[in-house]
PDB file of C-alpha atoms in Angstrom:
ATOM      1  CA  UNK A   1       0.000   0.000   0.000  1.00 51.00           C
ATOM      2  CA  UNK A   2       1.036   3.319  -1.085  1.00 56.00           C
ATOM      3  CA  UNK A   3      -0.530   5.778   1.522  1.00 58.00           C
ATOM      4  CA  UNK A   4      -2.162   7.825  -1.261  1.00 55.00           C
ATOM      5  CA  UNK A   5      -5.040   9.148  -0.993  1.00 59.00           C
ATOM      6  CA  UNK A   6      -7.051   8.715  -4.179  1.00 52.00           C
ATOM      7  CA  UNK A   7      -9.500  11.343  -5.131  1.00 49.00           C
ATOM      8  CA  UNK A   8     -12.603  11.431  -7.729  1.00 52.00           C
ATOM      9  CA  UNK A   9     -11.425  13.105 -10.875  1.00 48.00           C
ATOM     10  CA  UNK A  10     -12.951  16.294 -10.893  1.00 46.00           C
ATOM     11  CA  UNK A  11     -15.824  17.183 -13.650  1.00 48.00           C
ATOM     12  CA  UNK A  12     -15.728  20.359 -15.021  1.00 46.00           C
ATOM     13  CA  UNK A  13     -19.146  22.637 -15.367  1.00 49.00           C
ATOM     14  CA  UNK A  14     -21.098  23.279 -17.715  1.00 50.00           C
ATOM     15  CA  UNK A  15     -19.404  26.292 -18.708  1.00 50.00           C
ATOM     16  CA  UNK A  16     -15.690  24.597 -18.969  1.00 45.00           C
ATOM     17  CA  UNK A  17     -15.486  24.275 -22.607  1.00 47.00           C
ATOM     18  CA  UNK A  18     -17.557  27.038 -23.639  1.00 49.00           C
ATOM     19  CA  UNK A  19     -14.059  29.515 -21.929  1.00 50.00           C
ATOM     20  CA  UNK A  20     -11.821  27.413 -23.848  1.00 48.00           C
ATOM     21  CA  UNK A  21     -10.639  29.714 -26.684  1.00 51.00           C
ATOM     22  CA  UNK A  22      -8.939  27.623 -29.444  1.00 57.00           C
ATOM     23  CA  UNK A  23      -9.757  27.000 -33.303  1.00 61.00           C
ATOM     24  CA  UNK A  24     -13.122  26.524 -35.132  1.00 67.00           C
ATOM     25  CA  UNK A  25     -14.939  23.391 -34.728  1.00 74.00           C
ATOM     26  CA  UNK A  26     -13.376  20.770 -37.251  1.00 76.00           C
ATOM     27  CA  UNK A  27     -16.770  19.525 -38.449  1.00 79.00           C
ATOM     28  CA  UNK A  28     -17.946  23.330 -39.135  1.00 80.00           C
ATOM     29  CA  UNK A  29     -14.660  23.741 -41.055  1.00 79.00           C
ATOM     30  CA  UNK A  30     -14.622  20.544 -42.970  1.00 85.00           C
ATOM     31  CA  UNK A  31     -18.545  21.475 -44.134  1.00 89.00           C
ATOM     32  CA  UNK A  32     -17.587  24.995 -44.707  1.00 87.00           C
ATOM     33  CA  UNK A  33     -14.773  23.933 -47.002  1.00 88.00           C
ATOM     34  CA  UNK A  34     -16.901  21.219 -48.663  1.00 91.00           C
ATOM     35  CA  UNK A  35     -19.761  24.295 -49.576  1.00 91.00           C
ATOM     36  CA  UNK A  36     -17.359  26.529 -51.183  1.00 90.00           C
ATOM     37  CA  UNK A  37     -15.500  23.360 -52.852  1.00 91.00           C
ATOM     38  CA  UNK A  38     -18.922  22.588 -54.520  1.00 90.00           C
ATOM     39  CA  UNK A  39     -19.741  26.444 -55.242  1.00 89.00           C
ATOM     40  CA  UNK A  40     -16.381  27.112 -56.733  1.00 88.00           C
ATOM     41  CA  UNK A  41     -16.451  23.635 -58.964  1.00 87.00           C
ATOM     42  CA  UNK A  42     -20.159  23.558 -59.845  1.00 84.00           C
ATOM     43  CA  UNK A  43     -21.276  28.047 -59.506  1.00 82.00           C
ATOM     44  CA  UNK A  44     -18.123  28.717 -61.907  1.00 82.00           C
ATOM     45  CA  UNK A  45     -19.533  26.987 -64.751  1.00 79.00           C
ATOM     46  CA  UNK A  46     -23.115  28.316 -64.641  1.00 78.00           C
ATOM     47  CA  UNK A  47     -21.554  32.099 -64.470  1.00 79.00           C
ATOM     48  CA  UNK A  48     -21.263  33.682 -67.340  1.00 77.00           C
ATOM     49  CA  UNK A  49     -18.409  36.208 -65.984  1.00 83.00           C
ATOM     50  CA  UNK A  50     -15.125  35.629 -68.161  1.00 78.00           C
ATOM     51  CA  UNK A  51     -13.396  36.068 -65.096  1.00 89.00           C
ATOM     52  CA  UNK A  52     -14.081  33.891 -62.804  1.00 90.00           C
ATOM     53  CA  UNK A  53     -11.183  31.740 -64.296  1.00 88.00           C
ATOM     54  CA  UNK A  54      -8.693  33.846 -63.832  1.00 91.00           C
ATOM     55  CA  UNK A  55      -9.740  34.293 -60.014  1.00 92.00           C
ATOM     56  CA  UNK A  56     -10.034  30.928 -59.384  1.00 92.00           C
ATOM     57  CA  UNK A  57      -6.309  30.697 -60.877  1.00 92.00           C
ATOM     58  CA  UNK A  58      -4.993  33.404 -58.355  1.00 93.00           C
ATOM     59  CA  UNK A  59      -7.449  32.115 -55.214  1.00 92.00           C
ATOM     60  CA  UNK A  60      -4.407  30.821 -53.702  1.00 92.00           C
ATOM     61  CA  UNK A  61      -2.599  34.008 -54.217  1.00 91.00           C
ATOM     62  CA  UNK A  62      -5.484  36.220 -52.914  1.00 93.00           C
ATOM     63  CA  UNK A  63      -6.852  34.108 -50.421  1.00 91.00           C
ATOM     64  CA  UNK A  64      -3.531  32.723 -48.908  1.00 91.00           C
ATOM     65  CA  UNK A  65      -2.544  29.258 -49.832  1.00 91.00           C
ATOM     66  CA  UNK A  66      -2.690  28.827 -45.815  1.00 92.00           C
ATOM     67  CA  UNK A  67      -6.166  29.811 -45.588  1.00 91.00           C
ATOM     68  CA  UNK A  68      -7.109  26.837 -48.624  1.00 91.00           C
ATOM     69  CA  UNK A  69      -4.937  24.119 -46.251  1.00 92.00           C
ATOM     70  CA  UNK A  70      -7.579  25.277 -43.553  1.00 89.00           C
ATOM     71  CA  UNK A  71     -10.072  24.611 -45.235  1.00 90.00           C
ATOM     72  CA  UNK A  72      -9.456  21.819 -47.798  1.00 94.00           C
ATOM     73  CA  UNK A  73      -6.274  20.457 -46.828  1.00 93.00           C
ATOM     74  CA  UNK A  74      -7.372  17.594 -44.780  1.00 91.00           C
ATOM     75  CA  UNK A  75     -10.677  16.180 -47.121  1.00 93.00           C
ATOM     76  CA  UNK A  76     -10.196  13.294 -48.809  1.00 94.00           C
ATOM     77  CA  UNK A  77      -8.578  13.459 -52.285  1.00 93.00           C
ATOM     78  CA  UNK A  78     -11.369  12.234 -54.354  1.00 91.00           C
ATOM     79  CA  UNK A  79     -13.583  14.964 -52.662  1.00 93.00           C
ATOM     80  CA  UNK A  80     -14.121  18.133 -54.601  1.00 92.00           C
ATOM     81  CA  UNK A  81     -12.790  19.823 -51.498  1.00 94.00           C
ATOM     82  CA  UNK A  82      -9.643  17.582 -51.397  1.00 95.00           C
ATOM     83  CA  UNK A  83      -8.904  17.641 -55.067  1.00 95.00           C
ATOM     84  CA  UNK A  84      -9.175  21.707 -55.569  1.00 95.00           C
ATOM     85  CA  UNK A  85      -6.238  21.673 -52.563  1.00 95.00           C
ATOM     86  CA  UNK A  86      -4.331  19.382 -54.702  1.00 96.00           C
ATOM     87  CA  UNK A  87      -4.802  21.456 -57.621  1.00 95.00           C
ATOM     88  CA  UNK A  88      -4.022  24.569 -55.664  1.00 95.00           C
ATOM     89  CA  UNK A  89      -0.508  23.074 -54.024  1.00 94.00           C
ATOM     90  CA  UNK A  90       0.690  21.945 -57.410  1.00 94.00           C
ATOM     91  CA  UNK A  91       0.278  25.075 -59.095  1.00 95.00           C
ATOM     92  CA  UNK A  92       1.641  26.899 -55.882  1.00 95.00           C
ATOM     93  CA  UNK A  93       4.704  24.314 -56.222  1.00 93.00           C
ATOM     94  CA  UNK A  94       4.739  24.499 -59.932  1.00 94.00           C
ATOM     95  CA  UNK A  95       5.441  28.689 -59.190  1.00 95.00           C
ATOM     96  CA  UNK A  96       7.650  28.228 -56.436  1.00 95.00           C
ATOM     97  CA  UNK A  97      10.428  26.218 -58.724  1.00 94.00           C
ATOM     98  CA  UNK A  98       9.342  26.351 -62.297  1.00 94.00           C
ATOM     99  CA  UNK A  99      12.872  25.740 -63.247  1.00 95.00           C
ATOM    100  CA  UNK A 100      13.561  22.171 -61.279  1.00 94.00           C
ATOM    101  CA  UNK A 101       9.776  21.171 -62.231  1.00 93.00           C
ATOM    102  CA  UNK A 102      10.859  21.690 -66.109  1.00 93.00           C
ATOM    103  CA  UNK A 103      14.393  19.685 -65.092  1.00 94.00           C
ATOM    104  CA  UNK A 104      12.241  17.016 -64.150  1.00 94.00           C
ATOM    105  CA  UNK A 105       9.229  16.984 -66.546  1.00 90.00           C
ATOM    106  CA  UNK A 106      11.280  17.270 -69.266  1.00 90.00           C
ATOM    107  CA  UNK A 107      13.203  13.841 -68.283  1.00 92.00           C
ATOM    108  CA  UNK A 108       9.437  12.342 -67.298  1.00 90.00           C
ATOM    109  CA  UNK A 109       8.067  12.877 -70.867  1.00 87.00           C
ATOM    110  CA  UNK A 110       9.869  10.417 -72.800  1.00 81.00           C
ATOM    111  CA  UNK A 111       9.075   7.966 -70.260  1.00 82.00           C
ATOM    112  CA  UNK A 112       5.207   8.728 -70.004  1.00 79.00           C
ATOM    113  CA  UNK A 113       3.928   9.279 -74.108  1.00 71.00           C
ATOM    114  CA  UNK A 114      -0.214   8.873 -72.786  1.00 66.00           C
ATOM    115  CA  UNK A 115       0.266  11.311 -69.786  1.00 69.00           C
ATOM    116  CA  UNK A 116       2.643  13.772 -71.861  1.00 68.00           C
ATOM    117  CA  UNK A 117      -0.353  14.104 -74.061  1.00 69.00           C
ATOM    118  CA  UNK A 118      -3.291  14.412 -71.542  1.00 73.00           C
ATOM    119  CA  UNK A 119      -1.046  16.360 -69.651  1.00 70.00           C
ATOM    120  CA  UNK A 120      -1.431  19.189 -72.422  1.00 70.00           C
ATOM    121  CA  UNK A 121       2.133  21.176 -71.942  1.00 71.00           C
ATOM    122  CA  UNK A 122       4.352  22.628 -74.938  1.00 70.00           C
ATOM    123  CA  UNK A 123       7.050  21.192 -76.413  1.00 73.00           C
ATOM    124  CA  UNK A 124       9.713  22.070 -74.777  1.00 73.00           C
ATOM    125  CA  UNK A 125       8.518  22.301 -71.764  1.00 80.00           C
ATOM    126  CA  UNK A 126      10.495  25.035 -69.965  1.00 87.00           C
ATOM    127  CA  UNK A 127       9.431  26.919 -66.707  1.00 91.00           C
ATOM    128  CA  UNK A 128       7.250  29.707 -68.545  1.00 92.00           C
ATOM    129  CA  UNK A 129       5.393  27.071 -70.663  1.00 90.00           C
ATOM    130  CA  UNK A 130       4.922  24.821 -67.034  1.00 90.00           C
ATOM    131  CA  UNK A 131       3.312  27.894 -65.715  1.00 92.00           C
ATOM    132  CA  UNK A 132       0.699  28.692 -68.538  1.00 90.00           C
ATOM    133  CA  UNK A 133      -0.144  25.208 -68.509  1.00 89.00           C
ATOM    134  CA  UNK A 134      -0.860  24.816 -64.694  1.00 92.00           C
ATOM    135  CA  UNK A 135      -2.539  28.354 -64.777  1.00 93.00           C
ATOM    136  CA  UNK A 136      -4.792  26.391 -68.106  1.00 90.00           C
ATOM    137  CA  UNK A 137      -5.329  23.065 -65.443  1.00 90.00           C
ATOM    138  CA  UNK A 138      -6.798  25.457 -62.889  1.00 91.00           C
ATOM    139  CA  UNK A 139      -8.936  27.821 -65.550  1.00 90.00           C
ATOM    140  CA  UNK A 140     -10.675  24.557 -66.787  1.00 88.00           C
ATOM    141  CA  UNK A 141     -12.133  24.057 -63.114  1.00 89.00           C
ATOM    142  CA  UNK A 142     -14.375  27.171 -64.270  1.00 87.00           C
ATOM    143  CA  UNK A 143     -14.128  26.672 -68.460  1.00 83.00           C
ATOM    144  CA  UNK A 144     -14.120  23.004 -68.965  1.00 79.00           C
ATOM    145  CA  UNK A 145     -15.114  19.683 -68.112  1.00 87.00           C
ATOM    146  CA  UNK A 146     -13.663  19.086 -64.160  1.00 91.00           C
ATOM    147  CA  UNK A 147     -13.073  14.880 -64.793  1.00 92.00           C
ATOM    148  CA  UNK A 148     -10.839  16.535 -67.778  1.00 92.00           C
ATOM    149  CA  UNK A 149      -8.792  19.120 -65.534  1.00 92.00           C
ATOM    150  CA  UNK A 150      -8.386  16.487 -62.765  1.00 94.00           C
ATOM    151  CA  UNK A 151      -6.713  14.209 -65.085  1.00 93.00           C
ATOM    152  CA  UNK A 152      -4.565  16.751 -66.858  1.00 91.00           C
ATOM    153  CA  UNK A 153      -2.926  17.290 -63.532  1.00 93.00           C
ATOM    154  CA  UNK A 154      -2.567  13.789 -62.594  1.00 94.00           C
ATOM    155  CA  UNK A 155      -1.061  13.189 -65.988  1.00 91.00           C
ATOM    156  CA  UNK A 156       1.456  16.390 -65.557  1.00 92.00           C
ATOM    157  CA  UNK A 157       2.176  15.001 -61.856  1.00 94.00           C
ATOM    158  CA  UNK A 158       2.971  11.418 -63.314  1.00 93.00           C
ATOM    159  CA  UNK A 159       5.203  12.573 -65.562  1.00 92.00           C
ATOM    160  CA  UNK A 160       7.445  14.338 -63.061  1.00 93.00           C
ATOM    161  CA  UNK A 161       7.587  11.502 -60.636  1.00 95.00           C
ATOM    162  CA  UNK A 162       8.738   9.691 -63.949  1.00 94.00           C
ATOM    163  CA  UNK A 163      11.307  12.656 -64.285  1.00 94.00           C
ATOM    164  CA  UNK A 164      12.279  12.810 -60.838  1.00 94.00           C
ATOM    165  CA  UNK A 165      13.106   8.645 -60.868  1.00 95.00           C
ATOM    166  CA  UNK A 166      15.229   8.968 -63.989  1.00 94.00           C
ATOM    167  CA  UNK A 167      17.254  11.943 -62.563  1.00 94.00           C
ATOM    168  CA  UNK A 168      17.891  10.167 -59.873  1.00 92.00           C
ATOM    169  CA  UNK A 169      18.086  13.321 -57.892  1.00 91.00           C
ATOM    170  CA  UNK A 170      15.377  13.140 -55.656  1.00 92.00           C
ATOM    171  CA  UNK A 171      14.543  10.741 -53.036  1.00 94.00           C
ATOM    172  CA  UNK A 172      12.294   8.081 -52.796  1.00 95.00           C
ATOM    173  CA  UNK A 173       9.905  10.097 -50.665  1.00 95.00           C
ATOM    174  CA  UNK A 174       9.797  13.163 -52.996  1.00 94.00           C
ATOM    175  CA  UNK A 175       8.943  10.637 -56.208  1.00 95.00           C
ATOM    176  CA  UNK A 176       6.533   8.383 -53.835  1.00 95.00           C
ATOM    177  CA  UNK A 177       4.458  11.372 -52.904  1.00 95.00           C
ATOM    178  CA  UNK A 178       4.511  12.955 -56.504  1.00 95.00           C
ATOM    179  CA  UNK A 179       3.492   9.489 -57.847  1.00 94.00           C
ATOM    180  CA  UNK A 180       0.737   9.518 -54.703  1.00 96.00           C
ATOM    181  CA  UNK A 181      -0.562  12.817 -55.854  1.00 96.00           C
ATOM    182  CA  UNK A 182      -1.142  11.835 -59.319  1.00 95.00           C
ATOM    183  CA  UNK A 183      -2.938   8.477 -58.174  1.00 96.00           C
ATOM    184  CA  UNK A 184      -5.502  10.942 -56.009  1.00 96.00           C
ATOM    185  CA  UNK A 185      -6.044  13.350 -58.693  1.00 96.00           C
ATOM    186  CA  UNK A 186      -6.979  11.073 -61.561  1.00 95.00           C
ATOM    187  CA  UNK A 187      -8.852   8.764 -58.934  1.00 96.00           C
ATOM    188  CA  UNK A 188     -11.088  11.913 -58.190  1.00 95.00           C
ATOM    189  CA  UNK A 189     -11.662  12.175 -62.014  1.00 94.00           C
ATOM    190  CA  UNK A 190     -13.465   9.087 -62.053  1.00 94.00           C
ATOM    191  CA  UNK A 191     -15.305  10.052 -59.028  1.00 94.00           C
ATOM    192  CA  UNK A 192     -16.304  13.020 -60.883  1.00 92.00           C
ATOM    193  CA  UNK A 193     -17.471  11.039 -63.837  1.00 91.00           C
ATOM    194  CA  UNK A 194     -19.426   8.833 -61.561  1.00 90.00           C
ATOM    195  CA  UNK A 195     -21.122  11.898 -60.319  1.00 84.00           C
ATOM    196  CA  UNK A 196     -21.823  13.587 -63.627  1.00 80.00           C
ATOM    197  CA  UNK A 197     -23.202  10.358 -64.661  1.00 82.00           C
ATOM    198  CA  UNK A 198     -25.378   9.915 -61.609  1.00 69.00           C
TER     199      UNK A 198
END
């Protein structure tokens, strides 16, 4: 026997959690996120504003990539919500080093003909041309079919994890979660056919 004197854990009130300040409920975020996934992906197209495109391309830039990972970051991928913050963090990645993304798309193409040409980008494919194509992925979420833009992006993220593998200069993690990204964006094309079918 110790000698300690064991006490009932202590309940607090009523009121206990309503004085805890912290961070919006994850369920009201999640839903939040989901309703403006499914405005932004389905409103876009029935507006007849030319520019809507070109906002949703910049969103990231006007909204604060960190305020899309808030909201989308954590759906699944083959959610509208989850795939438009794939979209976004590929272009945002795409921007951040358009010159290593070329290094390694341009080694991915010979080694990928189907997704070079779903993929969509000119030949050669140097950072500028990278750029104008991932700004074209993101336009088509208001222009074109969405099953279409989703699998223009897996197809451009295949073929750099094909690049990246025959440079050798990236590690297995980097091609892994390339070749992981590309798997989640073309499976939430066919999830996006299923819908527009159902």
């Amino acid at each position: 026997m110790t000698g300690r004197i064991h006490h009932r854990p202590m309940t607090p009130g009523d009121g206990f959690f309503a004085d805890i300040v912290g961070g919006a409920d994850p369920a009201h975020v999640r839903e939040a996120g989901d309703l403006a996934a499914t405005i932004l992906v389905r409103g876009a197209r029935a507006s007849d504003d030319p520019q809507i495109a070109e906002r949703i391309v910049h969103l990231a830039e006007t909204e604060g990539l960190e305020t899309l990972a808030e909201v989308w970051s954590g759906a699944p991928s083959d959610t509208l919500a989850g795939s438009l913050w794939r979209l976004f963090l590929l272009r945002s990645w795409v921007y951040a080093d358009p010159e290593r993304v070329a290094s390694d798309y341009e080694a991915g193409q010979r080694r990928a003909d189907v997704a070079r040409v779903v993929a969509g980008v000119a030949d050669p494919p140097g950072p500028d041309e990278l750029r104008r194509m991932v700004d074209d992925v993101l336009r088509g979420i208001a222009r074109g079919d969405f099953a279409v833009t989703l699998f223009r992006a897996a197809a451009f993220a295949r073929i750099v994890a094909a690049g990246r593998a025959a440079l050798g200069e990236s590690t297995h993690e980097e091609i892994s979660r390339m070749l992981a990204l590309s798997e989640q964006l073309e499976a939430a094309g066919h999830v996006e056919i299923e819908h527009s079918l159902g």
